[in-house]
Amino acid sequence: MALGNDILTKLRELVGANNVCTAKEDLIAYSFDGTAAMQALPGGIAFATTTEQVAAILKLANEIKTPVVTRGSGTGLSGGSLPCPDCLVLCLVKMDRLLELDRANLTMLVEPGITTLAIAEAAMTAGLFYPPDPGSMKISTIGGNVAENSGGLRGLKYGITRNYVMGLEVVLPNGEVCWTGNKCVKDVAGYSLRDLFIGSEGTLGFITKVLLRLIPKPVAKKTMVATYADMGQAAQTVSEIIAAQIIPCTLEFLDRTTIHCVEDFAKVGLPLDCEALLLMETDGHPAAVAEEAAKMEDLARKNGALEVRVAKDEAEATKLATARRSAFSALARVAPTTILEDATVPRSELAKMIRFVAEIAKKYKLRVGTFGHMGDGNLHPTFLTDERNKDEMHRVEEAFKEIFDEAIRLGGTITGEHGVGLAKKSILPKFAGDTQMRVMRELRRALDPNGILNPGKMFD
Ligand SMILES: Cc1cc2nc3c(=O)[nH]c(=O)nc-3n(C[C@H](O)[C@H](O)[C@H](O)COP(=O)(O)OP(=O)(O)OC[C@H]3O[C@@H](n4cnc5c(N)ncnc54)[C@H](O)[C@@H]3O)c2cc1C
């Protein structure tokens, strides 16, 4: 059902008629995000261009108790920006300005709709570095990254989005605007509300400005690829690299299925006669980089690598990283429905978890490609399926239940970076337990007593 005429008239007054959409074809385009097999039509879509507009819209929605779902680029993989039926989708992609680059304090102030790539490039142009690099960085927005607390390929050494957020402007569900955080490196005044909003998946407030921490750009980098006949050898290499106190900036892996799909898609010349591939990258001072790269190469060979290929220049390094970034898109080409998951375990349990995923795929007769951030223990088992095949979809569900149970049993988590959203809300209580669930519910009620923000996400 479309939104009522009263609210549509007010929305058009607030943001202009060209920033409000209600046509069926527009509603369909905003009825899903990057998550497979989930769809719901919104009642309407509005694009805000200023914080004041966001505040006025939330005040109005709160008064008339209309649900509002925040949206960035819609690349989320847990159904976070999926509309609830008849809600207003308030999309912030038009708020995409870089407002300030402060070289004295090494910070950048941006609006929420700017892409992660634009931030990384602006930092790079200034001789600085913004490390978080989700695979979707070409299109994902910083608002979405903060709301999901996204990770990326460099998480092992540099951390995740949270580690680079110094301050946030947030519009609360009643329309009040609140600043939390600042440019100070140290600040312990009061609760860290900034941290509460990071990872809140659009359920506590709208992020309308982000103050980011930048760091000096590493001067040197070495990238290499090692291939193995056995996934266990790749996992062992990772354990020994960490035990040797080397923290590479990237330690990613692809299994056989994923390697073949990526090569078919990206044509970068990946070796195909192997069961596992490790993408390893070290950066920093040239002397340290040379030493670490040599040690990593030794450890890869010692653990039975079939081949270790060191990228000869920046172009080849970029090509290899791009191949890894395209893993999800490459897998998505080979089946009508691609369900990518996010089970994460302590690094010491990684080899066990990878074996478990393979056994489960066999048990439920499913096709799986697994890749992920091996250095972080963050796996992306990806089932290649077809949502029209009800029996197979049921088996996929059962397989994931077992995978998440195993992740929890091994001391891991149900999501390392994609969030809970709709996709995992049924398993959050099992992971979080009664007390955490109660505290989260109370926090949400305190900030959004009318329950208008992204209802039905994370928990009911
Ligand atoms: C090919 C591909 C690769 C990916 N790789 C990675 C990866 O490596 N690491 C990773 O962590 N994720 C990855 N993702 C998932 C996804 O890109 C991230 O979660 C990303 O941060 C979402 O950004 P978005 O702008 O698309 O947000 P959306 O999908 O639009 O929204 C995501 C959530 O954030 C909320 N939200 C959005 N903007 C705001 C705002 N301004 N204020 C408050 N809430 C807001 C929404 O309500 C929703 O709950 C990948 C996705 C794809 C499709």
Coordinates of C-alpha atoms and ligand atoms in Angstrom, one line a residue:
M1 CA 0.0 0.0 0.0
A2 CA 1.3 3.5 -0.9
L3 CA 1.8 6.1 1.8
G4 CA -1.2 8.3 2.5
N5 CA -1.6 11.6 0.5
D6 CA -1.1 13.7 3.7
I7 CA 2.4 12.4 4.3
L8 CA 3.3 12.4 0.6
T9 CA 2.3 16.1 0.3
K10 CA 4.4 16.9 3.4
L11 CA 7.4 14.9 2.1
R12 CA 7.2 16.8 -1.2
E13 CA 7.2 20.1 0.6
L14 CA 10.2 19.0 2.7
V15 CA 12.5 17.5 0.0
G16 CA 11.0 18.6 -3.3
A17 CA 8.7 16.5 -5.5
N18 CA 11.6 15.1 -7.5
N19 CA 13.0 13.5 -4.4
V20 CA 9.8 11.5 -3.6
C21 CA 9.0 8.3 -5.5
T22 CA 5.8 6.3 -5.4
A23 CA 5.7 4.7 -8.9
K24 CA 5.5 0.9 -8.8
E25 CA 8.7 0.5 -10.8
D26 CA 10.6 2.7 -8.3
L27 CA 9.1 0.8 -5.3
I28 CA 10.3 -2.5 -6.9
A29 CA 13.8 -1.1 -7.3
Y30 CA 13.9 -0.4 -3.6
S31 CA 12.2 -3.6 -2.5
F32 CA 15.4 -5.6 -1.9
D33 CA 19.0 -5.2 -1.0
G34 CA 22.1 -7.5 -1.6
T35 CA 20.5 -10.3 0.4
A36 CA 19.2 -13.2 -1.6
A37 CA 15.5 -14.3 -1.5
M38 CA 14.1 -11.4 0.5
Q39 CA 11.8 -8.7 -0.9
A40 CA 9.1 -6.3 0.4
L41 CA 7.6 -3.3 -1.3
P42 CA 7.9 0.0 0.6
G43 CA 5.1 2.5 0.7
G44 CA 7.3 5.3 -0.8
I45 CA 10.9 6.5 -1.2
A46 CA 12.3 9.9 -0.3
F47 CA 15.8 11.2 -0.8
A48 CA 17.1 13.7 1.7
T49 CA 19.9 16.2 0.9
T50 CA 20.4 17.8 4.4
T51 CA 20.4 16.9 8.0
E52 CA 17.5 19.3 8.5
Q53 CA 15.4 17.4 6.0
V54 CA 16.1 14.1 7.7
A55 CA 15.2 15.6 11.1
A56 CA 11.9 17.1 9.8
I57 CA 11.0 13.8 8.1
L58 CA 11.7 11.7 11.3
K59 CA 9.7 14.2 13.4
L60 CA 6.8 13.8 11.1
A61 CA 7.1 10.0 10.9
N62 CA 7.3 9.8 14.7
E63 CA 4.2 11.9 15.2
I64 CA 2.1 9.8 12.8
K65 CA 3.9 6.6 13.7
T66 CA 5.0 5.7 10.1
P67 CA 7.9 3.2 10.0
V68 CA 11.1 4.5 8.3
V69 CA 13.9 2.4 6.9
T70 CA 17.3 4.1 6.3
R71 CA 19.1 3.2 3.1
G72 CA 22.5 3.8 1.6
S73 CA 23.4 1.9 -1.5
G74 CA 21.4 -1.2 -0.6
T75 CA 24.4 -3.6 -0.8
G76 CA 23.7 -5.0 2.7
L77 CA 23.9 -8.8 3.0
S78 CA 21.5 -9.3 6.0
G79 CA 18.4 -7.6 4.8
G80 CA 19.1 -4.5 6.9
S81 CA 17.7 -2.0 4.4
L82 CA 14.9 -4.2 3.2
P83 CA 11.7 -2.2 3.5
C84 CA 9.1 -3.4 6.0
P85 CA 5.7 -3.4 4.2
D86 CA 4.3 0.1 3.5
C87 CA 7.2 2.0 5.2
L88 CA 8.9 5.0 4.0
V89 CA 12.4 4.3 2.7
L90 CA 14.6 7.3 3.4
C91 CA 17.7 7.1 1.2
L92 CA 20.7 9.2 1.9
V93 CA 22.9 8.6 -1.2
K94 CA 22.4 12.2 -2.2
M95 CA 24.1 13.4 0.9
D96 CA 27.5 12.5 -0.5
R97 CA 29.8 15.5 0.2
L98 CA 33.3 15.4 1.6
L99 CA 33.0 18.3 4.1
E100 CA 36.5 18.7 5.5
L101 CA 39.9 17.1 5.3
D102 CA 41.8 18.2 8.4
R103 CA 45.6 17.5 7.8
A104 CA 46.5 18.9 11.2
N105 CA 44.3 16.4 13.0
L106 CA 44.3 13.7 10.3
T107 CA 40.5 13.6 10.1
M108 CA 37.9 13.7 7.4
L109 CA 34.3 14.9 7.8
V110 CA 31.9 13.4 5.4
E111 CA 28.2 13.0 4.7
P112 CA 26.7 9.5 5.0
G113 CA 26.0 8.9 1.3
I114 CA 29.6 9.2 0.1
T115 CA 31.1 5.9 -1.2
T116 CA 33.8 4.1 0.7
L117 CA 36.0 4.3 -2.4
A118 CA 35.6 8.1 -2.7
I119 CA 36.8 8.4 0.9
A120 CA 39.8 6.1 0.3
E121 CA 40.7 7.9 -2.9
A122 CA 40.4 11.4 -1.3
A123 CA 42.6 10.2 1.6
M124 CA 45.1 8.7 -0.8
T125 CA 45.3 12.0 -2.9
A126 CA 46.1 13.8 0.4
G127 CA 48.9 11.3 1.0
L128 CA 46.9 9.7 3.8
F129 CA 45.1 6.3 4.3
Y130 CA 41.6 5.2 5.1
P131 CA 42.0 1.4 5.5
P132 CA 38.5 -0.2 5.8
D133 CA 37.9 -1.7 2.4
P134 CA 34.7 -3.8 2.2
G135 CA 34.5 -5.8 -1.0
S136 CA 31.6 -3.5 -2.0
M137 CA 33.6 -0.3 -1.5
K138 CA 33.0 1.0 -5.0
I139 CA 29.3 1.5 -4.2
S140 CA 28.7 1.0 -0.5
T141 CA 28.2 4.2 1.5
I142 CA 30.0 5.3 4.7
G143 CA 26.6 5.5 6.4
G144 CA 26.0 1.9 5.6
N145 CA 29.5 0.9 6.6
V146 CA 29.1 2.6 10.0
A147 CA 25.6 1.2 10.5
E148 CA 26.9 -2.3 9.8
N149 CA 30.4 -1.8 11.3
S150 CA 31.7 -3.2 8.1
G151 CA 35.0 -5.0 7.8
G152 CA 37.2 -5.5 4.7
L153 CA 40.3 -7.2 3.3
R154 CA 42.6 -5.2 5.5
G155 CA 40.8 -5.9 8.8
L156 CA 43.5 -8.1 10.2
K157 CA 46.1 -5.4 10.5
Y158 CA 44.1 -2.2 10.4
G159 CA 40.8 -3.1 12.1
I160 CA 37.2 -2.4 10.9
T161 CA 35.1 0.7 10.4
R162 CA 34.6 1.2 14.2
N163 CA 38.3 1.8 14.6
Y164 CA 38.2 4.8 12.2
V165 CA 35.0 6.6 13.5
M166 CA 35.8 9.5 15.8
G167 CA 32.5 11.3 15.7
L168 CA 29.0 11.0 14.4
E169 CA 26.0 13.3 13.8
V170 CA 22.9 11.3 14.4
V171 CA 19.2 12.2 14.0
L172 CA 17.2 10.5 16.6
P173 CA 13.8 9.0 15.8
N174 CA 12.0 12.1 17.3
G175 CA 13.9 14.4 15.0
E176 CA 16.5 15.7 17.5
V177 CA 20.0 16.0 16.2
C178 CA 22.8 14.8 18.3
W179 CA 26.7 15.0 18.0
T180 CA 28.7 12.3 19.6
G181 CA 32.5 12.2 19.6
N182 CA 35.0 14.8 18.3
K183 CA 38.6 15.3 17.0
C184 CA 40.2 14.5 20.3
V185 CA 42.3 11.4 20.4
K186 CA 41.3 10.9 24.0
D187 CA 37.8 11.6 25.3
V188 CA 36.1 9.7 28.2
A189 CA 33.3 12.1 29.0
G190 CA 30.2 10.1 29.5
Y191 CA 29.0 6.9 27.8
S192 CA 30.4 6.4 24.3
L193 CA 27.2 6.9 22.5
R194 CA 29.1 7.0 19.2
D195 CA 30.0 3.3 19.8
L196 CA 26.3 2.5 20.4
F197 CA 25.3 3.9 17.0
I198 CA 28.2 2.0 15.2
G199 CA 26.7 -1.3 14.1
S200 CA 23.2 -0.3 15.1
E201 CA 21.9 -1.2 11.6
G202 CA 19.5 1.8 11.3
T203 CA 17.5 0.9 14.4
L204 CA 18.6 3.7 16.7
G205 CA 19.1 6.8 14.6
F206 CA 20.0 8.2 11.2
I207 CA 23.7 8.9 10.7
T208 CA 24.0 12.2 8.9
K209 CA 27.7 13.0 9.3
V210 CA 30.8 10.9 10.0
L211 CA 34.1 12.2 11.4
L212 CA 36.8 9.7 10.3
R213 CA 40.3 9.0 11.5
L214 CA 43.0 8.8 8.8
I215 CA 46.4 7.4 9.2
P216 CA 49.7 7.9 7.3
K217 CA 49.9 6.0 4.0
P218 CA 52.2 2.9 4.2
V219 CA 55.1 3.5 1.9
A220 CA 55.7 0.0 0.6
K221 CA 53.6 -3.1 0.0
K222 CA 54.2 -6.6 -1.3
T223 CA 51.4 -8.9 -2.5
M224 CA 51.6 -12.6 -3.1
V225 CA 49.5 -15.6 -3.9
A226 CA 50.1 -19.1 -2.6
T227 CA 48.3 -22.2 -3.8
Y228 CA 47.7 -25.5 -2.0
A229 CA 46.5 -29.0 -2.7
D230 CA 44.8 -29.0 0.7
M231 CA 42.9 -26.3 2.6
G232 CA 44.4 -27.5 5.9
Q233 CA 47.9 -26.5 4.6
A234 CA 46.6 -23.0 3.8
A235 CA 45.0 -22.7 7.3
Q236 CA 48.3 -24.0 8.9
T237 CA 50.3 -21.4 6.9
V238 CA 48.0 -18.6 8.3
S239 CA 48.4 -20.0 11.9
E240 CA 52.2 -20.0 11.5
I241 CA 52.4 -16.5 10.0
I242 CA 50.4 -15.2 13.0
A243 CA 52.5 -17.3 15.5
A244 CA 55.7 -15.8 13.8
Q245 CA 54.2 -12.4 15.0
I246 CA 53.7 -11.1 11.5
I247 CA 50.4 -9.2 11.0
P248 CA 49.9 -9.0 7.2
C249 CA 47.4 -6.4 6.1
T250 CA 45.6 -9.0 4.0
L251 CA 45.3 -12.8 4.5
E252 CA 42.4 -13.9 2.3
F253 CA 41.5 -17.4 1.0
L254 CA 39.5 -18.9 -1.8
D255 CA 38.5 -22.5 -2.1
R256 CA 38.5 -24.5 -5.4
T257 CA 35.0 -23.6 -6.4
T258 CA 35.5 -19.9 -5.8
I259 CA 38.9 -19.9 -7.5
H260 CA 37.4 -21.3 -10.7
C261 CA 34.4 -19.0 -10.6
V262 CA 36.6 -15.9 -10.0
E263 CA 39.0 -16.9 -12.8
D264 CA 36.1 -17.5 -15.2
F265 CA 34.8 -14.0 -14.3
A266 CA 37.9 -11.8 -13.8
K267 CA 40.4 -13.7 -16.0
V268 CA 43.5 -12.7 -14.0
G269 CA 45.4 -15.9 -14.5
L270 CA 44.8 -17.5 -11.1
P271 CA 46.3 -21.0 -10.9
L272 CA 43.4 -23.5 -11.2
D273 CA 45.0 -26.8 -10.3
C274 CA 44.7 -26.4 -6.5
E275 CA 42.2 -26.8 -3.7
A276 CA 43.0 -23.5 -1.9
L277 CA 44.5 -20.1 -2.6
L278 CA 45.9 -17.6 -0.1
L279 CA 46.2 -13.9 -1.0
M280 CA 48.7 -12.4 1.3
E281 CA 49.8 -8.7 1.5
T282 CA 52.2 -7.0 3.8
D283 CA 52.7 -3.2 4.0
G284 CA 54.6 -0.6 5.9
H285 CA 58.3 0.4 6.0
P286 CA 60.2 -1.1 2.9
A287 CA 62.7 -3.0 5.0
A288 CA 60.0 -4.5 7.3
V289 CA 57.9 -5.4 4.2
A290 CA 60.8 -7.1 2.5
E291 CA 61.6 -9.1 5.6
E292 CA 57.9 -10.1 6.3
A293 CA 57.3 -11.0 2.7
A294 CA 60.3 -13.3 2.6
K295 CA 59.2 -15.0 5.9
M296 CA 55.6 -15.4 4.6
E297 CA 56.9 -17.0 1.4
D298 CA 59.1 -19.4 3.4
L299 CA 56.2 -20.4 5.7
A300 CA 53.9 -20.9 2.6
R301 CA 56.5 -23.2 1.0
K302 CA 57.2 -25.0 4.3
N303 CA 53.5 -25.8 4.6
G304 CA 53.4 -27.4 1.1
A305 CA 52.4 -24.6 -1.2
L306 CA 52.3 -25.8 -4.8
E307 CA 53.3 -22.3 -6.0
V308 CA 54.0 -18.9 -4.5
R309 CA 53.7 -16.0 -6.9
V310 CA 54.8 -12.5 -5.8
A311 CA 53.2 -9.7 -7.7
K312 CA 55.8 -7.9 -9.7
D313 CA 54.3 -4.5 -9.6
E314 CA 51.3 -2.4 -8.3
A315 CA 49.2 -3.3 -11.3
E316 CA 49.5 -7.0 -10.7
A317 CA 48.9 -6.6 -6.9
T318 CA 45.7 -4.6 -7.7
K319 CA 44.6 -7.3 -10.1
L320 CA 45.0 -10.0 -7.5
A321 CA 43.1 -7.9 -4.8
T322 CA 40.4 -7.2 -7.4
A323 CA 40.0 -10.9 -8.1
R324 CA 39.4 -11.5 -4.4
R325 CA 37.0 -8.6 -4.2
S326 CA 35.0 -10.1 -7.1
A327 CA 34.5 -13.5 -5.3
F328 CA 30.8 -12.9 -4.4
S329 CA 29.9 -11.5 -7.8
A330 CA 31.8 -14.4 -9.5
L331 CA 29.9 -17.0 -7.5
A332 CA 26.6 -15.2 -8.2
R333 CA 27.0 -15.8 -11.9
V334 CA 26.8 -19.6 -11.6
A335 CA 23.4 -20.1 -9.9
P336 CA 20.1 -18.2 -9.8
T337 CA 20.4 -17.7 -6.0
T338 CA 23.6 -17.1 -4.1
I339 CA 23.3 -17.2 -0.3
L340 CA 26.4 -15.9 1.2
E341 CA 27.0 -16.2 4.9
D342 CA 29.3 -14.8 7.5
A343 CA 30.2 -17.4 10.2
T344 CA 33.2 -16.3 12.2
V345 CA 35.4 -18.3 14.6
P346 CA 38.6 -17.7 16.5
R347 CA 41.5 -18.1 14.1
S348 CA 42.7 -21.2 15.9
E349 CA 39.4 -23.0 14.9
L350 CA 39.4 -21.9 11.3
A351 CA 40.6 -25.2 9.7
K352 CA 38.0 -27.1 11.7
M353 CA 35.3 -24.7 10.6
I354 CA 36.3 -25.0 6.9
R355 CA 36.2 -28.8 7.1
F356 CA 32.8 -28.6 8.8
V357 CA 31.3 -26.4 6.1
A358 CA 32.5 -28.9 3.4
E359 CA 31.0 -31.9 5.4
I360 CA 27.6 -30.0 5.8
A361 CA 27.5 -29.2 2.1
K362 CA 28.0 -32.9 1.4
K363 CA 25.4 -34.0 4.0
Y364 CA 22.7 -31.7 2.5
K365 CA 23.8 -32.3 -1.1
L366 CA 24.5 -28.6 -1.7
R367 CA 27.0 -26.7 -3.9
V368 CA 29.2 -24.4 -1.8
G369 CA 32.0 -22.0 -2.5
T370 CA 33.9 -20.8 0.5
F371 CA 36.1 -17.7 0.7
G372 CA 36.9 -15.1 3.2
H373 CA 39.1 -13.2 5.6
M374 CA 41.3 -16.1 6.8
G375 CA 43.4 -13.9 9.1
D376 CA 40.2 -12.7 10.8
G377 CA 38.6 -16.2 11.1
N378 CA 35.8 -14.7 9.0
L379 CA 34.4 -17.2 6.5
H380 CA 31.9 -16.7 3.7
P381 CA 30.4 -20.1 2.9
T382 CA 28.3 -19.3 -0.1
F383 CA 25.6 -21.8 -1.2
L384 CA 24.8 -21.8 -4.9
T385 CA 21.2 -22.6 -5.1
D386 CA 17.8 -21.6 -6.7
E387 CA 15.1 -20.0 -4.5
R388 CA 12.4 -21.6 -6.7
N389 CA 13.5 -25.0 -5.6
K390 CA 11.7 -25.2 -2.2
D391 CA 13.3 -28.5 -1.2
E392 CA 16.8 -27.2 -1.8
M393 CA 16.1 -24.0 0.0
H394 CA 15.0 -25.9 3.0
R395 CA 18.2 -27.9 2.9
V396 CA 20.2 -24.6 2.7
E397 CA 18.4 -23.4 5.8
E398 CA 19.1 -26.6 7.7
A399 CA 22.8 -26.4 6.6
F400 CA 23.2 -22.9 7.8
K401 CA 21.6 -23.7 11.2
E402 CA 24.2 -26.4 11.7
I403 CA 27.0 -24.0 10.5
F404 CA 26.0 -21.3 13.0
D405 CA 25.6 -23.8 15.8
E406 CA 29.1 -25.1 15.1
A407 CA 30.5 -21.5 14.9
I408 CA 28.9 -20.8 18.4
R409 CA 30.2 -24.1 19.8
L410 CA 33.7 -23.2 18.6
G411 CA 33.6 -19.8 20.4
G412 CA 32.7 -17.8 17.3
T413 CA 29.9 -15.6 16.2
I414 CA 26.9 -15.7 13.8
T415 CA 28.1 -12.6 11.9
G416 CA 31.6 -11.1 11.6
E417 CA 30.7 -8.1 9.4
H418 CA 27.3 -8.4 7.6
G419 CA 25.1 -7.7 10.6
V420 CA 21.9 -9.4 11.9
G421 CA 19.2 -7.5 10.0
L422 CA 16.4 -9.7 9.0
A423 CA 18.5 -12.7 7.9
K424 CA 19.8 -13.6 11.3
K425 CA 17.4 -12.2 13.8
S426 CA 16.0 -15.6 14.6
I427 CA 19.4 -16.9 15.7
L428 CA 20.5 -13.7 17.6
P429 CA 18.9 -14.8 20.9
K430 CA 20.7 -18.1 20.9
F431 CA 24.0 -16.3 20.4
A432 CA 23.4 -13.2 22.6
G433 CA 21.5 -14.8 25.5
D434 CA 18.6 -13.4 27.6
T435 CA 20.4 -10.6 29.4
Q436 CA 22.0 -9.1 26.3
M437 CA 18.7 -9.3 24.4
R438 CA 16.9 -7.6 27.3
V439 CA 19.5 -4.7 27.4
M440 CA 19.4 -4.3 23.6
R441 CA 15.6 -4.2 23.6
E442 CA 15.6 -1.6 26.5
L443 CA 18.1 0.6 24.7
R444 CA 16.1 0.5 21.6
R445 CA 12.9 1.4 23.4
A446 CA 14.6 4.3 25.2
L447 CA 15.7 5.8 21.9
D448 CA 12.7 4.9 19.8
P449 CA 9.7 4.4 22.0
N450 CA 7.3 4.3 19.0
G451 CA 9.4 1.7 17.2
I452 CA 9.5 3.6 13.9
L453 CA 13.1 3.0 12.9
N454 CA 13.7 -0.1 10.8
P455 CA 11.1 -2.1 12.6
G456 CA 11.5 -5.9 12.6
K457 CA 15.3 -5.8 12.1
M458 CA 17.7 -7.4 14.5
F459 CA 14.8 -8.3 16.8
D460 CA 11.1 -7.7 17.1
Ligands
LIG1 C1 29.7 -7.7 -3.5 C2 29.6 -7.4 -2.1 C3 30.7 -7.4 -1.3 C4 30.6 -7.1 0.1 N1 31.8 -7.1 0.8 C5 31.7 -6.8 2.1 C6 32.9 -6.8 3.0 O1 34.0 -7.2 2.5 N2 32.8 -6.5 4.3 C7 31.6 -6.1 4.8 O2 31.6 -5.8 6.0 N3 30.5 -6.1 4.1 C8 30.5 -6.4 2.8 N4 29.3 -6.3 2.0 C9 28.1 -5.9 2.6 C10 27.7 -4.4 2.5 O3 28.3 -3.9 1.3 C11 28.1 -3.6 3.7 O4 27.2 -4.0 4.8 C12 27.9 -2.1 3.5 O5 28.4 -1.4 4.6 C13 26.5 -1.6 3.3 O6 26.5 -0.3 2.8 P1 25.3 0.3 2.0 O7 25.5 1.7 1.8 O8 25.0 -0.5 0.8 O9 24.1 0.1 3.1 P2 22.7 -0.4 3.0 O10 22.7 -1.8 2.5 O11 21.8 0.5 2.2 O12 22.2 -0.4 4.5 C14 22.8 -1.3 5.4 C15 22.2 -1.1 6.8 O13 22.6 0.2 7.3 C16 21.5 1.0 7.6 N5 21.9 2.4 7.1 C17 22.4 2.7 5.9 N6 22.7 4.0 5.9 C18 22.5 4.5 7.2 C19 22.6 5.8 7.8 N7 23.1 6.8 7.2 N8 22.2 5.9 9.1 C20 21.8 4.8 9.8 N9 21.6 3.6 9.3 C21 22.0 3.4 8.0 C22 20.4 0.4 6.8 O14 19.1 0.7 7.4 C23 20.7 -1.0 6.9 O15 20.3 -1.6 8.1 C24 29.4 -6.7 0.6 C25 28.3 -6.6 -0.2 C26 28.3 -7.0 -1.5 C27 27.1 -6.9 -2.3

